[in-house]
mmCIF file of C-alpha atoms in Angstrom:
data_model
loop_
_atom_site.group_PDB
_atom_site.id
_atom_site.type_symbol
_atom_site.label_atom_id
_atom_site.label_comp_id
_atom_site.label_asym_id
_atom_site.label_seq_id
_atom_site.Cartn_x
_atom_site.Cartn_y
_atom_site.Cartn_z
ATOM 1 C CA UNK A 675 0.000 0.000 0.000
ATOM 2 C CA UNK A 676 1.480 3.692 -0.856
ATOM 3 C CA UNK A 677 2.285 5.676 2.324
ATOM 4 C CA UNK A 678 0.198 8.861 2.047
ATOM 5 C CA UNK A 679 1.885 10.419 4.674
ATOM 6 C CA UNK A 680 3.966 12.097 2.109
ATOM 7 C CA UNK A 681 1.624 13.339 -0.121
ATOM 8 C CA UNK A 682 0.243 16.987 0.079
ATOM 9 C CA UNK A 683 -3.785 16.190 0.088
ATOM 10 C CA UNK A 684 -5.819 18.843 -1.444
ATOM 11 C CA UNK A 685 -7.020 21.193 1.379
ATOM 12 C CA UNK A 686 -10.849 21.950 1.697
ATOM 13 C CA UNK A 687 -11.586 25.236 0.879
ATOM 14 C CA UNK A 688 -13.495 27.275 3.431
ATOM 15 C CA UNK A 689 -17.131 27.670 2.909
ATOM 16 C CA UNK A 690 -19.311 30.566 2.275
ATOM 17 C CA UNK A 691 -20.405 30.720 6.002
ATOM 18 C CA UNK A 692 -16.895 30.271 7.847
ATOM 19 C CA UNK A 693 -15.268 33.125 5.395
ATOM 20 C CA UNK A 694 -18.431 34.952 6.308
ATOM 21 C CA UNK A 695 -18.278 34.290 10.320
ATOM 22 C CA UNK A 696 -14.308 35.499 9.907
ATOM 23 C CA UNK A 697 -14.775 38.338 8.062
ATOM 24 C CA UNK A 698 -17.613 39.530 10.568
ATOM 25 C CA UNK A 699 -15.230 38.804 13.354
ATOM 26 C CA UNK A 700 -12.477 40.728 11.916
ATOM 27 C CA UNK A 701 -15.116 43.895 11.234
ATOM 28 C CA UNK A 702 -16.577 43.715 14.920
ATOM 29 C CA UNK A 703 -12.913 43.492 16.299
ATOM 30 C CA UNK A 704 -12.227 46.913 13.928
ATOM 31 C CA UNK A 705 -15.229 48.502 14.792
ATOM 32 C CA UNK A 706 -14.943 48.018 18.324
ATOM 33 C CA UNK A 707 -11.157 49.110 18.570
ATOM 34 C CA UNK A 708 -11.806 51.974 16.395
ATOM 35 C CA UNK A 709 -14.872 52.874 19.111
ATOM 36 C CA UNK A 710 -12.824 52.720 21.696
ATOM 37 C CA UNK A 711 -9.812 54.632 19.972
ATOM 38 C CA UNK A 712 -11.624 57.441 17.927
ATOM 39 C CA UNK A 713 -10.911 61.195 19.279
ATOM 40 C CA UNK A 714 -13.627 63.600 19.699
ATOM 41 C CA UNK A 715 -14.093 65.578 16.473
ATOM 42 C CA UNK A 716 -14.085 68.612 18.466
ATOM 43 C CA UNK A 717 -10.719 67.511 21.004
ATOM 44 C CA UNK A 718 -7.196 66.817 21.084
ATOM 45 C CA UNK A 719 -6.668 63.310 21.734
ATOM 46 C CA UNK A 720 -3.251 61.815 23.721
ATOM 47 C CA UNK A 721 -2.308 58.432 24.246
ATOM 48 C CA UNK A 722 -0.841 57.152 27.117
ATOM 49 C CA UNK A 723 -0.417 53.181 28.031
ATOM 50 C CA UNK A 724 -3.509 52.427 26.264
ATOM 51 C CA UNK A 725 -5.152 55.285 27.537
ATOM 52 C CA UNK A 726 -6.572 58.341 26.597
ATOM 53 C CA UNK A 727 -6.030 61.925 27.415
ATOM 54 C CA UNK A 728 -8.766 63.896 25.976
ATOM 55 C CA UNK A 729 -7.914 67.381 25.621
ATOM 56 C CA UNK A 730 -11.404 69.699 24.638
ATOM 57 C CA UNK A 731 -9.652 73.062 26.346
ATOM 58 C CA UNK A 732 -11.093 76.620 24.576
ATOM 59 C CA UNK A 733 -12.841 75.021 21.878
ATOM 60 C CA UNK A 734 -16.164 76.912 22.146
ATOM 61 C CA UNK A 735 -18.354 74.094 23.364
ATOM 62 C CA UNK A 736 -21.566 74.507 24.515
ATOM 63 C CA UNK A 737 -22.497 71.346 25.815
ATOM 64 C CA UNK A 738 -20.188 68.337 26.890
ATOM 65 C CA UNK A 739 -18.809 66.122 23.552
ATOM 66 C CA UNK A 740 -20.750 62.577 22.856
ATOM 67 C CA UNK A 741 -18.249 61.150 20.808
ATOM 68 C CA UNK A 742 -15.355 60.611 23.466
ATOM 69 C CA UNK A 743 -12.962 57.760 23.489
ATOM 70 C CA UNK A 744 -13.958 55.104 26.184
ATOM 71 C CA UNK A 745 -10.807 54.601 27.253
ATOM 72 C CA UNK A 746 -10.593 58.610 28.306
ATOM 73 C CA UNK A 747 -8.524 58.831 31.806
ATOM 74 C CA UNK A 748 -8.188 62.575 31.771
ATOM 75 C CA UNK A 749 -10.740 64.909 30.398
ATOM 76 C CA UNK A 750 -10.268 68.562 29.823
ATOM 77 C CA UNK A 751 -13.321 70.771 29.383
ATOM 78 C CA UNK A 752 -12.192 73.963 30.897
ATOM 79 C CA UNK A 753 -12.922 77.094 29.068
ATOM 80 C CA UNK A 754 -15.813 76.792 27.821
ATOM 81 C CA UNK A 755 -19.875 77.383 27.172
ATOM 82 C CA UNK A 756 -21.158 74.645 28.800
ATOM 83 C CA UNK A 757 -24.008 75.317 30.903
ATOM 84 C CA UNK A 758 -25.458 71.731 31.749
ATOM 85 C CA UNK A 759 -24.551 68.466 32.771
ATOM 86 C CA UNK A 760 -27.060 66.264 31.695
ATOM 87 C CA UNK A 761 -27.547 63.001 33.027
ATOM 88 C CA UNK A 762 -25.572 60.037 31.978
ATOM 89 C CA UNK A 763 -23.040 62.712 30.520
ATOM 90 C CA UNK A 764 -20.147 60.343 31.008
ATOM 91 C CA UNK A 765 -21.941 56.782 32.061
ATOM 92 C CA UNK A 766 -19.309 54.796 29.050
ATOM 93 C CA UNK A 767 -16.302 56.593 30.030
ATOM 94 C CA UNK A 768 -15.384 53.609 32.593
ATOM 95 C CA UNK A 769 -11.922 54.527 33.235
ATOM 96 C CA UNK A 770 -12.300 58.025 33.763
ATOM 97 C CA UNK A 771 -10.496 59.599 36.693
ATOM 98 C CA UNK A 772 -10.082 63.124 35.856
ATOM 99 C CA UNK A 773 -12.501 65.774 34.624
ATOM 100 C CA UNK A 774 -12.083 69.405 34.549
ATOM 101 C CA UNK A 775 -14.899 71.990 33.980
ATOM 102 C CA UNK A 776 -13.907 74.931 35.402
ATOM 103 C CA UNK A 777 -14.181 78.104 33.836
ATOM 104 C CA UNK A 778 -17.540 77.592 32.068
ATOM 105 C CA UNK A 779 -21.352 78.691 32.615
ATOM 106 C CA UNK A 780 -22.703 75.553 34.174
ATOM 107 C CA UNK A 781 -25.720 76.363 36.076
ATOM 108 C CA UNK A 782 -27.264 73.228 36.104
ATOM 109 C CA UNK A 783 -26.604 69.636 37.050
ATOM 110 C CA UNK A 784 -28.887 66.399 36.614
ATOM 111 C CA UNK A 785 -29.220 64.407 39.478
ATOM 112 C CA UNK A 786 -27.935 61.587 37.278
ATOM 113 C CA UNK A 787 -25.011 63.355 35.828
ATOM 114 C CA UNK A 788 -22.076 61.523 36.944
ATOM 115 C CA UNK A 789 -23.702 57.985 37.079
ATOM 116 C CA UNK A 790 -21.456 55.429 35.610
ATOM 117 C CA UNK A 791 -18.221 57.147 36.638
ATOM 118 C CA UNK A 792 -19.276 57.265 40.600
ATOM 119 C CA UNK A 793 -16.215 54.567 41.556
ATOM 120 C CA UNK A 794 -13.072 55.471 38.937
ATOM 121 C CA UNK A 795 -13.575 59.653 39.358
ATOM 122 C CA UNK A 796 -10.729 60.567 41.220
ATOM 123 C CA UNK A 797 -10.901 64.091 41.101
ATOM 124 C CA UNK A 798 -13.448 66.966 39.074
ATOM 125 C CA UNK A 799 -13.446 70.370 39.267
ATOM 126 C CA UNK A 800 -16.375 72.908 38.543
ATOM 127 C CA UNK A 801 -14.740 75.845 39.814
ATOM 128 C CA UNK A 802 -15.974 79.435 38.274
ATOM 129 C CA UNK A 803 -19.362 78.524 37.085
ATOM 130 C CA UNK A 804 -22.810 79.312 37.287
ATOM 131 C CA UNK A 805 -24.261 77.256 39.820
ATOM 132 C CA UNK A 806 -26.486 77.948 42.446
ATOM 133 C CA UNK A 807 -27.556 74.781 43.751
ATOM 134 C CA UNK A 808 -27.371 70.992 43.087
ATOM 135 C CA UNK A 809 -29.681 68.257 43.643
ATOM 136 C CA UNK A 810 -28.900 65.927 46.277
ATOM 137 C CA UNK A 811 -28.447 62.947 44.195
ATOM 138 C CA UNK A 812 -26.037 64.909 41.513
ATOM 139 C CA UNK A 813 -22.221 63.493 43.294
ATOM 140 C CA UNK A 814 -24.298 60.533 45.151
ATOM 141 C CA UNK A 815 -21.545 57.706 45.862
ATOM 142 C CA UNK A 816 -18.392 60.229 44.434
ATOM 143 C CA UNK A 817 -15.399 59.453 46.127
ATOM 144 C CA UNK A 818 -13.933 61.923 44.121
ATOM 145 C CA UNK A 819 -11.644 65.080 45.465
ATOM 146 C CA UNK A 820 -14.021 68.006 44.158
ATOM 147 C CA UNK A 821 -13.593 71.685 43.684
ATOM 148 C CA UNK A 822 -16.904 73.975 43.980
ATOM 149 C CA UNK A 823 -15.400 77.522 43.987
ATOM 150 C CA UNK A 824 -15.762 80.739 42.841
ATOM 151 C CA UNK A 825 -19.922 79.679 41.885
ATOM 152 C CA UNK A 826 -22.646 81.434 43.511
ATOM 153 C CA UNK A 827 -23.878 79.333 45.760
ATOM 154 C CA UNK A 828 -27.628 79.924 47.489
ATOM 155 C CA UNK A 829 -26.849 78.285 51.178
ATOM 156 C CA UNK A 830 -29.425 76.336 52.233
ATOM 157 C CA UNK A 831 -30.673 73.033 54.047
ATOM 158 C CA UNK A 832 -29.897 71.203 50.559
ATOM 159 C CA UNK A 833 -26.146 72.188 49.498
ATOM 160 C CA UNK A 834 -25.721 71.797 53.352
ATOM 161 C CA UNK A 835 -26.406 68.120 53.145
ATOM 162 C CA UNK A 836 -24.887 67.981 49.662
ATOM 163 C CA UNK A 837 -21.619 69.455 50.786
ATOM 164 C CA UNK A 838 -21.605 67.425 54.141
ATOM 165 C CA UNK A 839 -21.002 64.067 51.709
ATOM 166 C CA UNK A 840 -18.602 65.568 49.481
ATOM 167 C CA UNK A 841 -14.298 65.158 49.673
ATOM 168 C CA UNK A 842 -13.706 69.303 48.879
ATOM 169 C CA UNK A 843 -10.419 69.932 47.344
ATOM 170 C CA UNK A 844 -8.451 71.261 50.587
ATOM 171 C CA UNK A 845 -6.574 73.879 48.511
ATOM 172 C CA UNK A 846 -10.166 75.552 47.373
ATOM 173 C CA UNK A 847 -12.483 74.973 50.048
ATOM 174 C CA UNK A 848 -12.337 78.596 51.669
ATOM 175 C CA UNK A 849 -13.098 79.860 48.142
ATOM 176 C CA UNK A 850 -16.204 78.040 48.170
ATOM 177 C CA UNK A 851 -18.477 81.058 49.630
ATOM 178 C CA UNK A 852 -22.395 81.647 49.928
ATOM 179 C CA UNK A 853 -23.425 84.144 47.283
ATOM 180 C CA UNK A 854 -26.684 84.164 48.916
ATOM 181 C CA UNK A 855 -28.262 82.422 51.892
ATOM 182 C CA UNK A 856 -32.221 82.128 53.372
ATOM 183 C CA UNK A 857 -30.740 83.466 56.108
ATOM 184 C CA UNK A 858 -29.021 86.867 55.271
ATOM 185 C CA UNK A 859 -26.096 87.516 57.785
ATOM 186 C CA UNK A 860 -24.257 84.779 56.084
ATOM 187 C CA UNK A 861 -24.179 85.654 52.442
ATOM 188 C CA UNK A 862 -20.806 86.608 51.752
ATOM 189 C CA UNK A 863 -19.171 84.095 53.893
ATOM 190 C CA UNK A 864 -17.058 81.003 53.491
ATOM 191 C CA UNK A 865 -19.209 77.688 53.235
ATOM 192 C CA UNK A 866 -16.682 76.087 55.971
ATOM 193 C CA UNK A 867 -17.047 78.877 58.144
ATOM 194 C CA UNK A 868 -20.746 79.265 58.313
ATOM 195 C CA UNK A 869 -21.051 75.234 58.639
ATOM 196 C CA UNK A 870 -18.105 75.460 61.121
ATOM 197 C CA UNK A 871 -19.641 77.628 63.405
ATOM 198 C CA UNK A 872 -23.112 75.237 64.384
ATOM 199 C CA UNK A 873 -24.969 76.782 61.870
ATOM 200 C CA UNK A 874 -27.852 74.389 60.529
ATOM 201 C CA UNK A 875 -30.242 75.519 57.827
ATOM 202 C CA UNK A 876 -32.062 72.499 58.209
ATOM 203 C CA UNK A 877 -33.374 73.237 61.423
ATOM 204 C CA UNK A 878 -34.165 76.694 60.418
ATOM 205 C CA UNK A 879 -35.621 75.268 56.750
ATOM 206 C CA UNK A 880 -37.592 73.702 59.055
ATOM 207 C CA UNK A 881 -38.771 76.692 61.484
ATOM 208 C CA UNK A 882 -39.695 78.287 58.149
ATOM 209 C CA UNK A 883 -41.884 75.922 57.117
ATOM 210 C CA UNK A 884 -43.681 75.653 60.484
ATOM 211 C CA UNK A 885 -43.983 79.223 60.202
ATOM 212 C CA UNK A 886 -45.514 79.315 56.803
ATOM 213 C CA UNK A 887 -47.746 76.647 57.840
ATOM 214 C CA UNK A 888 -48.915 78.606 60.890
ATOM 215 C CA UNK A 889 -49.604 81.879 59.036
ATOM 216 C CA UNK A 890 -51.443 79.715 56.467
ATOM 217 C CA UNK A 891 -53.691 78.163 58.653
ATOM 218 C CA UNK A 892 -54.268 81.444 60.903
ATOM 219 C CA UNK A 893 -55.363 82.712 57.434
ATOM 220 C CA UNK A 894 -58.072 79.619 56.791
ATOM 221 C CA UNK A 895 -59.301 80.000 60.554
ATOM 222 C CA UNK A 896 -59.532 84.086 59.921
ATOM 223 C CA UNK A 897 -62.079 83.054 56.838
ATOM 224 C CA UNK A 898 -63.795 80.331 58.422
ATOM 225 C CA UNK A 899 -64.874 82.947 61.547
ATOM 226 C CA UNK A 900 -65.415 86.153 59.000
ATOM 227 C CA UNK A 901 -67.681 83.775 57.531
ATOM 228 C CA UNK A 902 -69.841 82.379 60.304
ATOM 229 C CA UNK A 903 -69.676 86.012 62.026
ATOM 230 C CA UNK A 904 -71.455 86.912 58.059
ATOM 231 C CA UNK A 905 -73.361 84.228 58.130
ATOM 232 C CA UNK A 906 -75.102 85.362 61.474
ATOM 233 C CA UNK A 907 -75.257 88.897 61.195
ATOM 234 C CA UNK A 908 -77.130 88.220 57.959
ATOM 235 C CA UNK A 909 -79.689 85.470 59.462
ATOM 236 C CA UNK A 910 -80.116 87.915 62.270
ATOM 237 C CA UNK A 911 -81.149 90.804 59.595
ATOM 238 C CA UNK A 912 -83.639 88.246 57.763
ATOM 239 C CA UNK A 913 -85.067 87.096 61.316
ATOM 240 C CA UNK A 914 -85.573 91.150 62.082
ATOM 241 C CA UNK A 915 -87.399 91.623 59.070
ATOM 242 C CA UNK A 916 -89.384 88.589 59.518
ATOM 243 C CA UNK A 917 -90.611 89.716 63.057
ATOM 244 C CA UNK A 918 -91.403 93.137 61.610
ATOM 245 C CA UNK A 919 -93.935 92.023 59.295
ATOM 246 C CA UNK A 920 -95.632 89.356 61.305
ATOM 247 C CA UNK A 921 -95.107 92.654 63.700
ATOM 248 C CA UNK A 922 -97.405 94.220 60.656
ATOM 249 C CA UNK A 923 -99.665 91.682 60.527
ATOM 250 C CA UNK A 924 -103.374 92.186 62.228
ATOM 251 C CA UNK A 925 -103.529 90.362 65.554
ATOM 252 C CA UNK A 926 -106.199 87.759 66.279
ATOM 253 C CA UNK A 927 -107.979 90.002 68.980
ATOM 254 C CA UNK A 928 -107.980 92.918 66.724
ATOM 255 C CA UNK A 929 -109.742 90.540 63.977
ATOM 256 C CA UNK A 930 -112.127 89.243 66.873
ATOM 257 C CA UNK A 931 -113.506 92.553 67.628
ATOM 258 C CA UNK A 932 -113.561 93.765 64.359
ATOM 259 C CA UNK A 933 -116.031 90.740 63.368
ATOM 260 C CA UNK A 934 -118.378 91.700 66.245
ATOM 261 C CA UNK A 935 -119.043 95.209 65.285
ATOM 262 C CA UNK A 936 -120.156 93.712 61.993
ATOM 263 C CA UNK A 937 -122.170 91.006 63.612
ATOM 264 C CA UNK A 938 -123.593 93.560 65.865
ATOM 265 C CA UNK A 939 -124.393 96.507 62.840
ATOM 266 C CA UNK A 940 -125.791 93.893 60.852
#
């Protein structure tokens, strides 16, 4: 018997389907590498170790850019028009660790802004904005070293319980000061120093409320008595002109005698 071991056996060629399956596999690994790679139209893009620094600095933005890399570490957004952060803004940036938005017009920020990015953040600053106040839920879970200054903050029982949860940068915490507050005699003043010193808008949120409450229903009760006291005075006219026309009315006796003097003429 020949020994085929030698011979060079025709190979199979590959079918329709497996040069199909390769070629798709090929695609999806391009697609998904060029995903991951691609720079913002609008940025500067840096790479570093397989990462990506993400450089969007003075470039006339008005909102934040959808098209970042997901493998962004470090994202610059300083200088800008940006005046929201909407929620979900970064949620498939997963290695993000760095964002800077300082020098912007933010004045508003979705509770659900920084979902996603809650355990990588490291460190964001949104110094020298716009904003006023922030929801409660807006840096829920952040671990991240943040820096609120130079905005004008409205103090009040809110950012107090925002702020108590928060890791302020150390360096700009004293700049953090209340632009306005409900109670007056600390607008102007640090953030630290007014929370420093014992001071609790809660509690006086709270007094407010009870306050507002009280005048509101010392208003209803005012009503309810102007009404009744109405309600009387006019029953009591109705009942005097009742009385003063029975009062008008011929008595019985008077009708008695007038009935005998026509009995007794006739």
């Amino acid at each position: 018997m020949q020994d085929l071991a030698g011979l060079d056996m025709p190979r199979k060629p590959p079918t329709f389907d497996g040069v199909a399956l390769l070629w798709g596999l090929l695609f999806s690994l391009f697609s998904a590498s060029a995903q991951v790679m691609a720079c913002s139209q609008s940025c500067h893009c840096i790479e570093k170790s397989s990462m990506t620094v993400v450089q969007c600095m003075s470039r006339n933005l008005d909102k934040i850019p959808s098209d970042l890399p997901r493998n962004t570490v470090v994202l610059l957004l300083a200088a800008n028009h940006i005046t929201h952060i909407p929620n979900n803004a970064f949620r498939e940036l997963h290695y993000l660790q760095e964002v800077d938005l300082s020098n912007n017009d933010i004045e508003t920020v979705d509770f659900g802004a920084f979902q996603g990015v809650s355990d990588s953040l490291l460190f964001l600053d949104l110094s020298n904005n716009r904003i006023k106040s922030v929801p409660k839920e807006a840096f829920a879970r952040l671990r991240a070293k943040i820096s609120l200054s130079n905005n004008p903050w409205h103090c009040e029982c809110t950012l107090q319980e925002v702020l108590r949860e928060l890791r302020l940068d150390p360096e700009t915490v004293n700049e953090v000061i209340c632009h306005t507050a409900v109670q007056e005699e600390y607008a102007g003043k640090s953030v630290i120093q007014v929370f420093d010193s014992g001071i609790n808008f809660c509690n006086f949120h709270h007094k407010t409320t009870d306050v507002a409450m009280f005048v509101t229903m010392f208003g209803w009760f005012t009503m309810v008595i102007a009404y009744v006291i109405y309600y009387v005075r006019h029953n009591q006219e109705d009942a005097r002109r009742h009385l003063e026309y029975l009062k008008s009315l011929p008595s019985s006796s008077q009708i008695s005698k007038d009935c005998d003097t026509i009995s007794t003429v006739l």
